[in-house]
Amino acid sequence: MTKKMIFAGFGGQGVLVMGYLMALTGMRQGKNVTYLPAYGAEVRGGTANCTVVISDQEIASPVSSSPDFVIVMNNPSLVRFANMVAQDGFLLTNSSLVHGEVKRHDVTKVPVPVNELAHELGEDRSANVIMVGALAEATGVVSIEDLKEALAYTGLGKKPKVLELNRRALEVGAENARQVLNKEKSA
Amino acid sequence: MLGEAAVRAGCRYYFGYPITPQNEVPEYMSGRLLEVGGTFVQAESELASINMVIGAAMAGARVMTTSSSPGISLMQEGISYLAGLELPAVIANVVRGGPGLGNIAPAQSDYFQATRGGGHGDYRTIVLAPSSCQELCDLTMKAFDLADKYRNPVMILGDGMMGQMMEPVEFPEMIDLADLPAKDWTITGNQGRPSRALLSLLLTPKVLEDHNYKLVRKYDAVTRSETDWEEYLLEDARQVVVAYGTAARIAKGAIKRVRSMGLKVGLLRPKTLWPFPSQPIKELTRIVRQLLVFEMSTGQMVEDVEMAVAGQAQVHFYGRPGGVIPTPEEVAHQISHYYYQAGLMDGEDEAKRRGGVA
Amino acid sequence: MKKIFEKPKSLKPNVMHYCPGCGHSIIHRLVAETIDELGIQERTLGVPPAGCAVLAYNYFDVDMGEAPHGRAVAVATGLKRVLPDHVVFTYQGDGDIAAIGTAEIIHAANRGEKVTAIFVNNGTYGMTGGQMAPTTLLGMNSTTTPGGRDGARDGAPLDLTQMLAVAEGSAYLERVTVATPKHIRQAKKAIKKAFQVQLDGLGFSVVEVLSPCPTNWKMSPVAAYEWTLQEMTKIFPLGVIKDITGYDEK
Ligand code: SF4
């Protein structure tokens, strides 16, 4: 199994942290991982993205033009990355901000209103972690439990209170993704 | 990572000047060397840093500098002196797009500069080309050993992608500096022996000629013992891709893709760019008739491949310069294009081969 | 009988290649005497320049490491950082230190590198045949300033040592000459003091020595010494430029 994913949004949305958390979790599960942030002029303009690959085998290329999962946190990223998602892949969008229509029927679309959910949770900055929770639940690439453990080894889990909050954020994201997918199934 | 590997290899002296995309290295070294009792100096230019490297190497230290393409251009004078003076030092070039200021995206356009010497005079720099984070770590450690063993500058040729990428890495143990063989050529004061001068200035032509040939013998020894490459799926290959560093990673992805379509394609990845694995590439021509060189440049290493092949196989080239990161898909497309064009598919291939012999 | 002239221990017995009347021979001797008197020959490292003194390693009986043109003090930085207990000096001409090596010298001074630069100022590129140096005087002939150096065209002479005074890390800067025996004694004192500054870890030290180059000035040695004293000192006045040592108060 090799899964490639691209996280994209604007600076300040914690896009790189999402990728890092994902890669770290995969690594802690004994998988091969690569984490490749876009850098330089590209990140000066206020946008950010990173590519993560998690695999059972040796990872050949750390870049991808047809990722299995694309996670977009803002509208410009939707325009840029939505069409790249591989067939039968997943497109997760931050539906609080992303409103564009994607005319693809060969991928699973998972809209998650992470900004509102984060606000409800009482910490606006946890939006990115909520999205990671949704991603894990929707795709099964890693488990929520593994993510919760890995959190402690990132900047998101340095203080016990913050760690606790972010662990809940993962659950909130997972729960939301479950609802979306169930609705889709029954529809 | 490069920095930590260097520290574990016993590097205690780092001199550098900021330039993107490699600023993580000096930033890391400035703190890490403090911890291990080493010395970090942010120099006023790359010219100054490489000359500080010369001084530290003369005094016998394991020393490193890092930079990116334009900065490496400035260092060429010093690298020529390192070679002439036979001083060990490690220089990492995190290559960016060029010429001129270019951009800061990953590129492989400094191949000529690295492998042809770059500076003035008849000399060679050992050039290592890692293609994963683990290898970057391993080859950095090895670079210090090679530099000391041959008393020669060693360059690590990477790019920004490797600089930014994270992969799990197992760091080797910190070496004990006391275990390293003593250097009997350094300048540390003439206590108990005649004064010593380290020079590349040899005014008498015959003396310089002798020195040049001494260097040649050393370079021959390096070529014999240190040429290194990786072979990937070569057993049944009908086409072989030649690529190094980041490009080799992408090529592997492409090869996996075309293999799933039944194309018999392998990869030969030089790990040392100088000495270049000419011999194994030459031997390849006994089993394949088609090579595809893939570089993130307009074509530099392809000249070495053509020289090695000496007309015994077709050599095609595909490159993306300017810091464009090619995708495995587009490389796969190139591979299959040439594969089908040459009729390397089953049956047809065999028939042609027999036809050729007859 | 008391010997009145003895070769310093830190000079090799080789015959120097410098032109008759060249200041280099004297300055070499002063540096070597200093090394002897301080008893530091076994831990002194020299960095010769590119220029007339490129062969200085043939004369100084200490370990020497060659530097590219202008980079002597960067090489010295590397040496000194690895061997902090050693005494490291560079020997540089005006082209080396004040033209191609300007950046290196200013920043070494600014970092307060504990090394000593012996800066030989003869207002010309001696080795390459008498081209204009950054320190060539206005009106002075050189092979690249036909009709004499013209300030509007070629710029005015640069007082590098003065420039170094503003650098926080420079501890001792003095300009001397070897034009007369009296001045030679002063030069010796300055060189010895500069080495002492390094031994005491006070910072960067430079001794600029105004030195005659009869060959490229196209003068007799006697006229060249006279000219050094009369003309060069007008633009490059002798004396202490900076001194934070407080040695003289003691
Ligand atoms: S050219 Fe001038 S500086 Fe050079 S050795 Fe002759 S007199 Fe001395």
JSON list of N, CA and C in Angstrom, two decimals, chain A residues 61-91:
[
{"chain": "A", "resi": 61, "resn": "SER", "atom": "N", "xyz": [9.24, 7.95, -5.45]},
{"chain": "A", "resi": 61, "resn": "SER", "atom": "CA", "xyz": [9.21, 9.41, -5.62]},
{"chain": "A", "resi": 61, "resn": "SER", "atom": "C", "xyz": [8.43, 10.10, -4.51]},
{"chain": "A", "resi": 62, "resn": "PRO", "atom": "N", "xyz": [9.02, 11.10, -3.90]},
{"chain": "A", "resi": 62, "resn": "PRO", "atom": "CA", "xyz": [8.30, 11.86, -2.87]},
{"chain": "A", "resi": 62, "resn": "PRO", "atom": "C", "xyz": [7.38, 12.93, -3.46]},
{"chain": "A", "resi": 63, "resn": "VAL", "atom": "N", "xyz": [7.38, 13.08, -4.77]},
{"chain": "A", "resi": 63, "resn": "VAL", "atom": "CA", "xyz": [6.46, 14.04, -5.39]},
{"chain": "A", "resi": 63, "resn": "VAL", "atom": "C", "xyz": [5.37, 13.27, -6.12]},
{"chain": "A", "resi": 64, "resn": "SER", "atom": "N", "xyz": [4.25, 13.94, -6.34]},
{"chain": "A", "resi": 64, "resn": "SER", "atom": "CA", "xyz": [3.16, 13.26, -7.00]},
{"chain": "A", "resi": 64, "resn": "SER", "atom": "C", "xyz": [2.33, 14.24, -7.79]},
{"chain": "A", "resi": 65, "resn": "SER", "atom": "N", "xyz": [1.92, 13.83, -8.98]},
{"chain": "A", "resi": 65, "resn": "SER", "atom": "CA", "xyz": [1.01, 14.67, -9.74]},
{"chain": "A", "resi": 65, "resn": "SER", "atom": "C", "xyz": [-0.40, 14.08, -9.71]},
{"chain": "A", "resi": 66, "resn": "SER", "atom": "N", "xyz": [-0.54, 12.90, -9.10]},
{"chain": "A", "resi": 66, "resn": "SER", "atom": "CA", "xyz": [-1.88, 12.33, -8.95]},
{"chain": "A", "resi": 66, "resn": "SER", "atom": "C", "xyz": [-2.02, 11.70, -7.57]},
{"chain": "A", "resi": 67, "resn": "PRO", "atom": "N", "xyz": [-2.10, 12.55, -6.55]},
{"chain": "A", "resi": 67, "resn": "PRO", "atom": "CA", "xyz": [-2.18, 12.05, -5.18]},
{"chain": "A", "resi": 67, "resn": "PRO", "atom": "C", "xyz": [-3.49, 11.32, -4.93]},
{"chain": "A", "resi": 68, "resn": "ASP", "atom": "N", "xyz": [-3.43, 10.41, -3.96]},
{"chain": "A", "resi": 68, "resn": "ASP", "atom": "CA", "xyz": [-4.65, 9.67, -3.60]},
{"chain": "A", "resi": 68, "resn": "ASP", "atom": "C", "xyz": [-5.60, 10.55, -2.81]},
{"chain": "A", "resi": 69, "resn": "PHE", "atom": "N", "xyz": [-5.04, 11.40, -1.98]},
{"chain": "A", "resi": 69, "resn": "PHE", "atom": "CA", "xyz": [-5.89, 12.30, -1.19]},
{"chain": "A", "resi": 69, "resn": "PHE", "atom": "C", "xyz": [-5.41, 13.74, -1.39]},
{"chain": "A", "resi": 70, "resn": "VAL", "atom": "N", "xyz": [-6.38, 14.63, -1.53]},
{"chain": "A", "resi": 70, "resn": "VAL", "atom": "CA", "xyz": [-6.04, 16.06, -1.56]},
{"chain": "A", "resi": 70, "resn": "VAL", "atom": "C", "xyz": [-6.86, 16.75, -0.49]},
{"chain": "A", "resi": 71, "resn": "ILE", "atom": "N", "xyz": [-6.19, 17.53, 0.31]},
{"chain": "A", "resi": 71, "resn": "ILE", "atom": "CA", "xyz": [-6.86, 18.23, 1.41]},
{"chain": "A", "resi": 71, "resn": "ILE", "atom": "C", "xyz": [-6.71, 19.72, 1.14]},
{"chain": "A", "resi": 72, "resn": "VAL", "atom": "N", "xyz": [-7.80, 20.41, 0.83]},
{"chain": "A", "resi": 72, "resn": "VAL", "atom": "CA", "xyz": [-7.69, 21.84, 0.52]},
{"chain": "A", "resi": 72, "resn": "VAL", "atom": "C", "xyz": [-8.36, 22.67, 1.59]},
{"chain": "A", "resi": 73, "resn": "MET", "atom": "N", "xyz": [-7.64, 23.67, 2.02]},
{"chain": "A", "resi": 73, "resn": "MET", "atom": "CA", "xyz": [-8.12, 24.51, 3.12]},
{"chain": "A", "resi": 73, "resn": "MET", "atom": "C", "xyz": [-8.64, 25.87, 2.65]},
{"chain": "A", "resi": 74, "resn": "ASN", "atom": "N", "xyz": [-8.38, 26.24, 1.39]},
{"chain": "A", "resi": 74, "resn": "ASN", "atom": "CA", "xyz": [-8.91, 27.51, 0.89]},
{"chain": "A", "resi": 74, "resn": "ASN", "atom": "C", "xyz": [-9.23, 27.39, -0.60]},
{"chain": "A", "resi": 75, "resn": "ASN", "atom": "N", "xyz": [-9.89, 28.41, -1.16]},
{"chain": "A", "resi": 75, "resn": "ASN", "atom": "CA", "xyz": [-10.35, 28.35, -2.55]},
{"chain": "A", "resi": 75, "resn": "ASN", "atom": "C", "xyz": [-9.24, 28.24, -3.59]},
{"chain": "A", "resi": 76, "resn": "PRO", "atom": "N", "xyz": [-8.17, 29.07, -3.48]},
{"chain": "A", "resi": 76, "resn": "PRO", "atom": "CA", "xyz": [-7.11, 28.96, -4.50]},
{"chain": "A", "resi": 76, "resn": "PRO", "atom": "C", "xyz": [-6.54, 27.54, -4.58]},
{"chain": "A", "resi": 77, "resn": "SER", "atom": "N", "xyz": [-6.46, 26.87, -3.44]},
{"chain": "A", "resi": 77, "resn": "SER", "atom": "CA", "xyz": [-5.90, 25.52, -3.45]},
{"chain": "A", "resi": 77, "resn": "SER", "atom": "C", "xyz": [-6.85, 24.55, -4.16]},
{"chain": "A", "resi": 78, "resn": "LEU", "atom": "N", "xyz": [-8.14, 24.82, -4.03]},
{"chain": "A", "resi": 78, "resn": "LEU", "atom": "CA", "xyz": [-9.11, 23.96, -4.70]},
{"chain": "A", "resi": 78, "resn": "LEU", "atom": "C", "xyz": [-8.89, 24.02, -6.20]},
{"chain": "A", "resi": 79, "resn": "VAL", "atom": "N", "xyz": [-8.72, 25.25, -6.70]},
{"chain": "A", "resi": 79, "resn": "VAL", "atom": "CA", "xyz": [-8.52, 25.45, -8.14]},
{"chain": "A", "resi": 79, "resn": "VAL", "atom": "C", "xyz": [-7.26, 24.71, -8.58]},
{"chain": "A", "resi": 80, "resn": "ARG", "atom": "N", "xyz": [-6.24, 24.81, -7.76]},
{"chain": "A", "resi": 80, "resn": "ARG", "atom": "CA", "xyz": [-4.94, 24.29, -8.17]},
{"chain": "A", "resi": 80, "resn": "ARG", "atom": "C", "xyz": [-4.85, 22.76, -8.06]},
{"chain": "A", "resi": 81, "resn": "PHE", "atom": "N", "xyz": [-5.46, 22.20, -7.03]},
{"chain": "A", "resi": 81, "resn": "PHE", "atom": "CA", "xyz": [-5.19, 20.78, -6.74]},
{"chain": "A", "resi": 81, "resn": "PHE", "atom": "C", "xyz": [-6.35, 19.81, -6.98]},
{"chain": "A", "resi": 82, "resn": "ALA", "atom": "N", "xyz": [-7.59, 20.34, -7.06]},
{"chain": "A", "resi": 82, "resn": "ALA", "atom": "CA", "xyz": [-8.74, 19.43, -7.09]},
{"chain": "A", "resi": 82, "resn": "ALA", "atom": "C", "xyz": [-8.68, 18.45, -8.25]},
{"chain": "A", "resi": 83, "resn": "ASN", "atom": "N", "xyz": [-8.20, 18.91, -9.39]},
{"chain": "A", "resi": 83, "resn": "ASN", "atom": "CA", "xyz": [-8.21, 18.03, -10.56]},
{"chain": "A", "resi": 83, "resn": "ASN", "atom": "C", "xyz": [-7.11, 16.98, -10.53]},
{"chain": "A", "resi": 84, "resn": "MET", "atom": "N", "xyz": [-6.20, 17.14, -9.57]},
{"chain": "A", "resi": 84, "resn": "MET", "atom": "CA", "xyz": [-5.09, 16.19, -9.53]},
{"chain": "A", "resi": 84, "resn": "MET", "atom": "C", "xyz": [-5.45, 14.88, -8.82]},
{"chain": "A", "resi": 85, "resn": "VAL", "atom": "N", "xyz": [-6.49, 14.90, -8.00]},
{"chain": "A", "resi": 85, "resn": "VAL", "atom": "CA", "xyz": [-6.81, 13.71, -7.21]},
{"chain": "A", "resi": 85, "resn": "VAL", "atom": "C", "xyz": [-6.94, 12.48, -8.11]},
{"chain": "A", "resi": 86, "resn": "ALA", "atom": "N", "xyz": [-6.31, 11.40, -7.73]},
{"chain": "A", "resi": 86, "resn": "ALA", "atom": "CA", "xyz": [-6.37, 10.18, -8.52]},
{"chain": "A", "resi": 86, "resn": "ALA", "atom": "C", "xyz": [-7.79, 9.62, -8.51]},
{"chain": "A", "resi": 87, "resn": "GLN", "atom": "N", "xyz": [-8.11, 8.85, -9.51]},
{"chain": "A", "resi": 87, "resn": "GLN", "atom": "CA", "xyz": [-9.38, 8.16, -9.56]},
{"chain": "A", "resi": 87, "resn": "GLN", "atom": "C", "xyz": [-9.60, 7.37, -8.27]},
{"chain": "A", "resi": 88, "resn": "ASP", "atom": "N", "xyz": [-10.83, 7.39, -7.80]},
{"chain": "A", "resi": 88, "resn": "ASP", "atom": "CA", "xyz": [-11.19, 6.69, -6.55]},
{"chain": "A", "resi": 88, "resn": "ASP", "atom": "C", "xyz": [-10.48, 7.28, -5.33]},
{"chain": "A", "resi": 89, "resn": "GLY", "atom": "N", "xyz": [-9.92, 8.44, -5.49]},
{"chain": "A", "resi": 89, "resn": "GLY", "atom": "CA", "xyz": [-9.26, 9.09, -4.36]},
{"chain": "A", "resi": 89, "resn": "GLY", "atom": "C", "xyz": [-10.25, 9.91, -3.54]},
{"chain": "A", "resi": 90, "resn": "PHE", "atom": "N", "xyz": [-9.70, 10.65, -2.61]},
{"chain": "A", "resi": 90, "resn": "PHE", "atom": "CA", "xyz": [-10.52, 11.48, -1.71]},
{"chain": "A", "resi": 90, "resn": "PHE", "atom": "C", "xyz": [-10.15, 12.95, -1.85]},
{"chain": "A", "resi": 91, "resn": "LEU", "atom": "N", "xyz": [-11.18, 13.77, -1.87]},
{"chain": "A", "resi": 91, "resn": "LEU", "atom": "CA", "xyz": [-10.96, 15.22, -1.87]},
{"chain": "A", "resi": 91, "resn": "LEU", "atom": "C", "xyz": [-11.62, 15.80, -0.63]}
]
